[in-house]
């Protein structure tokens, strides 16, 4: 391969990625390029820049949003959204980190990949935001006039208001400020809502001009492609148009602490959310700057060994001492080696015990060591993860990991070579090696930082008052001319948002044609399991799994009552985390890590092709083929012989599960409200809500107020794991099928059988309007109904409709104009149609937008090319990109649902044949869906009540 404009700095074969890696330097500009040459049809490109912030105005984040809003070549308002709506992309996004900004894309279609790569390069180097200020105003912040007076709006501004509403995010930010009191990491690159309005348009542009330059760029190309052609394109069209500069983008480090530091801080919650025991504790170390790839790996190993693992000694001691509901660790995503231990929901008076326990534990390990098998088990975890290869987007994950040292002058090939790093870890991480690192990093090195962070029920009110007073003072200080200028600016922004892209602008966006789309989907081959054993219904799914076998077990739960289903969903939080008849908890944790990649048990609801549905206990096991007998033996031990006699441990695990559920709900409020809304009118969703949604969270909260019964859990487990309710799936390499036959037969022979009778799931739709209130400054709003219940049927037109409504109408009305971070509409095969918003400052206005969707559809006027674009944008719905493990899981789910590849291809064909009239014909049924007026929302207490759209107001946290 001719490198032409590039110099080769290094080359190596990376076995874990099955890739030949080349590290190149663009001679004219100094841009660094990493090539990963392999057989992966999913081609990946990414360009990143070192973007250290100098304040917390969120300039890096706002630039990231704005960069993809039009460019020199691509003249629509939002080419990024145009391509999301009309591309075959398998990944398309942008990411802001504390000191870098990344723009990655991937696609399995070569034409699509080339188009996306050009769009991203033109966007980052020649963005339209330099000529259109409205992009900054929309994506960053701007003043608005409301009935109450002067206000602030903007996509990033509202996004970060949502981030700063979450207690765990507030706590992370407060910890960061103490660990990094000065320098790059003392600032919030995402933006603190308090300071975002301090960012000027000029400073915003200057930030881009300084950092978005090839001399500051880190680029990856990965997959099966013509690398020489792509490199020549990159040089010819972009890099060679610049001259080398010195961007001065180095990270500025705070001095390492030489004396112990203790701090206190407050985070905000609403008065109604307060109770005792909501404090957070933290203890951590910034060990050093400029860590090597090996030091990063050692830090991750020690984290998992001592704190992160389910039975890690520090975590275990903290939980057993009752010092917290949960324990987790944090690291900076930058040029710093640190380890920060955080307790979730503690009591203030226990803070000294927390710090003493951790320090005593570290001294104990440094002096006496620990169980050698714990070291071996943790090493096995790391090696198993390496064998899995990073999943569907392994090249992107490798790129991001590589930047942990490459961005600061390190060798990317060294970071990529995980095999060599793990081999070194295995040879050096003896007990004496562990003791050495504990002493040098945590006991004799930099001084520890400890903190107590407590809830403040008045802080939200003070912050709101401070903002209100600031806006009133600003309004009062404005001259008539300045007021008029704000009005003119707001009107200009609205005109910009309302104006459709011209035909000329639309013509600049690269397009695929329907001829570029194959009618088939990626085959997921299956073989009947009767080829292995005639004792069991199920399938074998041959996939190139690199020697790993994945077991998928679905135990039908149709014979359980509704209350039992919810209780079993809680039982899944215990399995593998409590002792068994054969193993203590410590021994079980070791055995799982030594012999498996993990065992997970969840409740899922399978919606069948015929419209029926049923709940299952979905059990997933992964293990290397040579270790499958040990892995299956452990599975049998966990499912059939777990001990439920330690009710204290069960309570501890359920308390931690409640914390996880709460964080999941707060982080994914839109998903919680979509499920809640569907649960009002869809039986399958009602089961999912009762076994994994907000309803389960509230049931768990109530359960923990009383006694927890171990025998009740044990009796329930004996009703579930039965041979006669099991459907089995196995994903692995076809040549290894015969080897696993004895193991499968032994497991089946161990399973008990018992007569079961399916219970009728009595479900009655309810037209509810519930609001779940909290201290959040943003909202998550969903509305919908089941169109099959209203007489319509599902076909391939529905995904096309959902794509164009999401990417067109809702994006413009709710995100661009309304300032929400995101929005969309879902249409599912079982007939559920639900619109939703994410981190939304509005409630009533958003619901009005949903109710106007039918009118939008009736008035829809698309050119043939525009319709084609939206059709193409739905193709990943039918043929998602995945890893071998993911394809196995998808194939098994389709098997349980009775859905064949032919069914999916038929729906895909309907989507490809969709006409404008097909879309418009659905306006009436969408109107009927929205007229049902079934909705749910989660968010700000005052905003939800002021909307007057809800019948019931329920506190989110219980």
mmCIF file of N, CA, C and O in Angstrom, residues 725-776:
data_model
loop_
_atom_site.group_PDB
_atom_site.id
_atom_site.type_symbol
_atom_site.label_atom_id
_atom_site.label_comp_id
_atom_site.label_asym_id
_atom_site.label_seq_id
_atom_site.Cartn_x
_atom_site.Cartn_y
_atom_site.Cartn_z
ATOM 1 N N UNK A 725 -40.778 -26.322 31.213
ATOM 2 C CA UNK A 725 -41.124 -24.954 30.812
ATOM 3 C C UNK A 725 -39.976 -24.289 30.049
ATOM 4 O O UNK A 725 -40.041 -23.099 29.737
ATOM 5 N N UNK A 726 -38.931 -25.068 29.741
ATOM 6 C CA UNK A 726 -37.707 -24.497 29.173
ATOM 7 C C UNK A 726 -37.674 -24.579 27.659
ATOM 8 O O UNK A 726 -37.992 -25.606 27.072
ATOM 9 N N UNK A 727 -37.255 -23.479 27.035
ATOM 10 C CA UNK A 727 -36.849 -23.447 25.641
ATOM 11 C C UNK A 727 -35.382 -23.027 25.626
ATOM 12 O O UNK A 727 -35.010 -22.050 26.277
ATOM 13 N N UNK A 728 -34.565 -23.767 24.864
ATOM 14 C CA UNK A 728 -33.122 -23.588 24.953
ATOM 15 C C UNK A 728 -32.551 -23.083 23.633
ATOM 16 O O UNK A 728 -32.938 -23.536 22.550
ATOM 17 N N UNK A 729 -31.620 -22.158 23.716
ATOM 18 C CA UNK A 729 -30.860 -21.705 22.555
ATOM 19 C C UNK A 729 -29.381 -21.727 22.876
ATOM 20 O O UNK A 729 -28.978 -21.445 24.012
ATOM 21 N N UNK A 730 -28.559 -22.053 21.900
ATOM 22 C CA UNK A 730 -27.107 -22.093 22.090
ATOM 23 C C UNK A 730 -26.457 -21.397 20.904
ATOM 24 O O UNK A 730 -26.728 -21.740 19.740
ATOM 25 N N UNK A 731 -25.618 -20.411 21.178
ATOM 26 C CA UNK A 731 -24.859 -19.725 20.137
ATOM 27 C C UNK A 731 -23.395 -20.129 20.266
ATOM 28 O O UNK A 731 -22.818 -20.053 21.353
ATOM 29 N N UNK A 732 -22.800 -20.554 19.154
ATOM 30 C CA UNK A 732 -21.394 -20.946 19.178
ATOM 31 C C UNK A 732 -20.932 -21.347 17.796
ATOM 32 O O UNK A 732 -21.682 -21.243 16.815
ATOM 33 N N UNK A 733 -19.710 -21.807 17.722
ATOM 34 C CA UNK A 733 -19.154 -22.219 16.439
ATOM 35 C C UNK A 733 -19.644 -23.614 16.078
ATOM 36 O O UNK A 733 -19.665 -24.511 16.928
ATOM 37 N N UNK A 734 -20.033 -23.764 14.828
ATOM 38 C CA UNK A 734 -20.697 -25.005 14.420
ATOM 39 C C UNK A 734 -19.812 -26.219 14.637
ATOM 40 O O UNK A 734 -20.295 -27.293 15.012
ATOM 41 N N UNK A 735 -18.503 -26.058 14.428
ATOM 42 C CA UNK A 735 -17.622 -27.217 14.570
ATOM 43 C C UNK A 735 -17.515 -27.695 16.018
ATOM 44 O O UNK A 735 -16.980 -28.782 16.279
ATOM 45 N N UNK A 736 -18.007 -26.914 16.967
ATOM 46 C CA UNK A 736 -17.929 -27.308 18.360
ATOM 47 C C UNK A 736 -19.218 -27.881 18.919
ATOM 48 O O UNK A 736 -19.322 -28.158 20.114
ATOM 49 N N UNK A 737 -20.219 -28.082 18.038
ATOM 50 C CA UNK A 737 -21.533 -28.518 18.541
ATOM 51 C C UNK A 737 -21.472 -29.848 19.274
ATOM 52 O O UNK A 737 -22.073 -30.024 20.330
ATOM 53 N N UNK A 738 -20.787 -30.799 18.670
ATOM 54 C CA UNK A 738 -20.802 -32.139 19.258
ATOM 55 C C UNK A 738 -20.129 -32.166 20.625
ATOM 56 O O UNK A 738 -20.498 -32.964 21.493
ATOM 57 N N UNK A 739 -19.155 -31.286 20.832
ATOM 58 C CA UNK A 739 -18.446 -31.268 22.117
ATOM 59 C C UNK A 739 -19.356 -30.890 23.281
ATOM 60 O O UNK A 739 -19.109 -31.295 24.425
ATOM 61 N N UNK A 740 -20.389 -30.098 22.995
ATOM 62 C CA UNK A 740 -21.215 -29.600 24.099
ATOM 63 C C UNK A 740 -22.391 -30.531 24.408
ATOM 64 O O UNK A 740 -23.102 -30.309 25.394
ATOM 65 N N UNK A 741 -22.591 -31.580 23.575
ATOM 66 C CA UNK A 741 -23.737 -32.470 23.774
ATOM 67 C C UNK A 741 -23.796 -33.091 25.167
ATOM 68 O O UNK A 741 -24.843 -33.025 25.829
ATOM 69 N N UNK A 742 -22.734 -33.681 25.692
ATOM 70 C CA UNK A 742 -22.830 -34.270 27.040
ATOM 71 C C UNK A 742 -23.190 -33.233 28.101
ATOM 72 O O UNK A 742 -23.949 -33.540 29.037
ATOM 73 N N UNK A 743 -22.627 -32.045 27.977
ATOM 74 C CA UNK A 743 -22.916 -30.998 28.961
ATOM 75 C C UNK A 743 -24.388 -30.621 28.938
ATOM 76 O O UNK A 743 -25.023 -30.463 29.985
ATOM 77 N N UNK A 744 -24.963 -30.467 27.735
ATOM 78 C CA UNK A 744 -26.384 -30.122 27.608
ATOM 79 C C UNK A 744 -27.249 -31.222 28.232
ATOM 80 O O UNK A 744 -28.186 -30.952 28.994
ATOM 81 N N UNK A 745 -26.933 -32.464 27.924
ATOM 82 C CA UNK A 745 -27.740 -33.579 28.443
ATOM 83 C C UNK A 745 -27.658 -33.668 29.961
ATOM 84 O O UNK A 745 -28.668 -33.923 30.641
ATOM 85 N N UNK A 746 -26.488 -33.474 30.525
ATOM 86 C CA UNK A 746 -26.345 -33.520 31.976
ATOM 87 C C UNK A 746 -27.180 -32.436 32.645
ATOM 88 O O UNK A 746 -27.819 -32.663 33.682
ATOM 89 N N UNK A 747 -27.162 -31.232 32.055
ATOM 90 C CA UNK A 747 -27.941 -30.133 32.636
ATOM 91 C C UNK A 747 -29.437 -30.433 32.578
ATOM 92 O O UNK A 747 -30.163 -30.259 33.563
ATOM 93 N N UNK A 748 -29.904 -30.919 31.429
ATOM 94 C CA UNK A 748 -31.334 -31.206 31.285
ATOM 95 C C UNK A 748 -31.779 -32.290 32.262
ATOM 96 O O UNK A 748 -32.880 -32.232 32.819
ATOM 97 N N UNK A 749 -30.930 -33.283 32.483
ATOM 98 C CA UNK A 749 -31.302 -34.371 33.396
ATOM 99 C C UNK A 749 -31.393 -33.892 34.841
ATOM 100 O O UNK A 749 -32.085 -34.505 35.666
ATOM 101 N N UNK A 750 -30.709 -32.775 35.152
ATOM 102 C CA UNK A 750 -30.739 -32.264 36.524
ATOM 103 C C UNK A 750 -31.961 -31.404 36.803
ATOM 104 O O UNK A 750 -32.335 -31.204 37.963
ATOM 105 N N UNK A 751 -32.594 -30.886 35.750
ATOM 106 C CA UNK A 751 -33.739 -29.998 35.955
ATOM 107 C C UNK A 751 -34.963 -30.786 36.410
ATOM 108 O O UNK A 751 -35.292 -31.831 35.830
ATOM 109 N N UNK A 752 -35.666 -30.302 37.422
ATOM 110 C CA UNK A 752 -36.892 -30.980 37.848
ATOM 111 C C UNK A 752 -38.034 -30.700 36.869
ATOM 112 O O UNK A 752 -37.961 -29.783 36.050
ATOM 113 N N UNK A 753 -39.073 -31.493 36.967
ATOM 114 C CA UNK A 753 -40.301 -31.270 36.202
ATOM 115 C C UNK A 753 -41.461 -31.202 37.167
ATOM 116 O O UNK A 753 -41.449 -31.829 38.229
ATOM 117 N N UNK A 754 -42.483 -30.433 36.795
ATOM 118 C CA UNK A 754 -43.673 -30.317 37.630
ATOM 119 C C UNK A 754 -44.829 -29.866 36.754
ATOM 120 O O UNK A 754 -44.621 -29.115 35.794
ATOM 121 N N UNK A 755 -46.037 -30.318 37.057
ATOM 122 C CA UNK A 755 -47.188 -29.890 36.247
ATOM 123 C C UNK A 755 -47.431 -28.388 36.433
ATOM 124 O O UNK A 755 -47.344 -27.853 37.543
ATOM 125 N N UNK A 756 -47.681 -27.695 35.338
ATOM 126 C CA UNK A 756 -47.973 -26.264 35.398
ATOM 127 C C UNK A 756 -49.204 -25.985 34.553
ATOM 128 O O UNK A 756 -49.503 -26.701 33.601
ATOM 129 N N UNK A 757 -49.907 -24.938 34.910
ATOM 130 C CA UNK A 757 -51.081 -24.520 34.155
ATOM 131 C C UNK A 757 -51.000 -23.015 33.952
ATOM 132 O O UNK A 757 -50.882 -22.253 34.914
ATOM 133 N N UNK A 758 -51.039 -22.616 32.693
ATOM 134 C CA UNK A 758 -50.932 -21.191 32.388
ATOM 135 C C UNK A 758 -52.121 -20.444 32.959
ATOM 136 O O UNK A 758 -53.274 -20.894 32.856
ATOM 137 N N UNK A 759 -51.859 -19.324 33.595
ATOM 138 C CA UNK A 759 -52.910 -18.463 34.121
ATOM 139 C C UNK A 759 -53.316 -17.453 33.062
ATOM 140 O O UNK A 759 -52.479 -16.944 32.304
ATOM 141 N N UNK A 760 -54.566 -17.146 33.000
ATOM 142 C CA UNK A 760 -55.047 -16.124 32.066
ATOM 143 C C UNK A 760 -54.643 -14.758 32.607
ATOM 144 O O UNK A 760 -54.953 -14.411 33.756
ATOM 145 N N UNK A 761 -53.920 -14.002 31.801
ATOM 146 C CA UNK A 761 -53.519 -12.664 32.206
ATOM 147 C C UNK A 761 -54.663 -11.697 31.898
ATOM 148 O O UNK A 761 -54.882 -11.286 30.759
ATOM 149 N N UNK A 762 -55.439 -11.388 32.916
ATOM 150 C CA UNK A 762 -56.570 -10.488 32.721
ATOM 151 C C UNK A 762 -56.063 -9.051 32.652
ATOM 152 O O UNK A 762 -55.575 -8.494 33.632
ATOM 153 N N UNK A 763 -56.158 -8.472 31.475
ATOM 154 C CA UNK A 763 -55.699 -7.101 31.307
ATOM 155 C C UNK A 763 -56.832 -6.243 30.748
ATOM 156 O O UNK A 763 -57.459 -6.606 29.750
ATOM 157 N N UNK A 764 -57.076 -5.132 31.412
ATOM 158 C CA UNK A 764 -58.089 -4.176 30.952
ATOM 159 C C UNK A 764 -57.412 -2.842 30.699
ATOM 160 O O UNK A 764 -56.793 -2.274 31.610
ATOM 161 N N UNK A 765 -57.474 -2.331 29.470
ATOM 162 C CA UNK A 765 -56.839 -1.032 29.173
ATOM 163 C C UNK A 765 -57.397 0.068 30.079
ATOM 164 O O UNK A 765 -58.569 0.065 30.463
ATOM 165 N N UNK A 766 -56.536 0.999 30.431
ATOM 166 C CA UNK A 766 -56.914 2.130 31.289
ATOM 167 C C UNK A 766 -56.456 3.430 30.630
ATOM 168 O O UNK A 766 -55.310 3.522 30.189
ATOM 169 N N UNK A 767 -57.337 4.404 30.579
ATOM 170 C CA UNK A 767 -56.971 5.696 29.998
ATOM 171 C C UNK A 767 -56.430 6.601 31.107
ATOM 172 O O UNK A 767 -57.131 7.456 31.625
ATOM 173 N N UNK A 768 -55.181 6.375 31.447
ATOM 174 C CA UNK A 768 -54.578 7.106 32.559
ATOM 175 C C UNK A 768 -53.761 8.289 32.065
ATOM 176 O O UNK A 768 -53.257 8.295 30.943
ATOM 177 N N UNK A 769 -53.630 9.261 32.942
ATOM 178 C CA UNK A 769 -52.743 10.407 32.723
ATOM 179 C C UNK A 769 -52.001 10.644 34.023
ATOM 180 O O UNK A 769 -52.486 11.354 34.900
ATOM 181 N N UNK A 770 -50.828 10.031 34.173
ATOM 182 C CA UNK A 770 -50.086 10.109 35.423
ATOM 183 C C UNK A 770 -48.833 10.953 35.258
ATOM 184 O O UNK A 770 -48.153 10.887 34.225
ATOM 185 N N UNK A 771 -48.539 11.734 36.284
ATOM 186 C CA UNK A 771 -47.303 12.523 36.311
ATOM 187 C C UNK A 771 -46.486 12.083 37.515
ATOM 188 O O UNK A 771 -47.010 12.001 38.636
ATOM 189 N N UNK A 772 -45.197 11.820 37.287
ATOM 190 C CA UNK A 772 -44.293 11.378 38.350
ATOM 191 C C UNK A 772 -43.345 12.534 38.649
ATOM 192 O O UNK A 772 -42.513 12.906 37.815
ATOM 193 N N UNK A 773 -43.504 13.104 39.807
ATOM 194 C CA UNK A 773 -42.879 14.390 40.121
ATOM 195 C C UNK A 773 -41.555 14.213 40.859
ATOM 196 O O UNK A 773 -41.375 13.295 41.653
ATOM 197 N N UNK A 774 -40.634 15.134 40.567
ATOM 198 C CA UNK A 774 -39.337 15.127 41.221
ATOM 199 C C UNK A 774 -38.769 16.539 41.197
ATOM 200 O O UNK A 774 -39.434 17.489 40.782
ATOM 201 N N UNK A 775 -37.522 16.664 41.626
ATOM 202 C CA UNK A 775 -36.851 17.964 41.637
ATOM 203 C C UNK A 775 -36.173 18.274 40.311
ATOM 204 O O UNK A 775 -35.511 19.306 40.182
ATOM 205 N N UNK A 776 -36.323 17.403 39.337
ATOM 206 C CA UNK A 776 -35.675 17.614 38.040
ATOM 207 C C UNK A 776 -36.101 18.945 37.434
ATOM 208 O O UNK A 776 -37.242 19.392 37.594
#
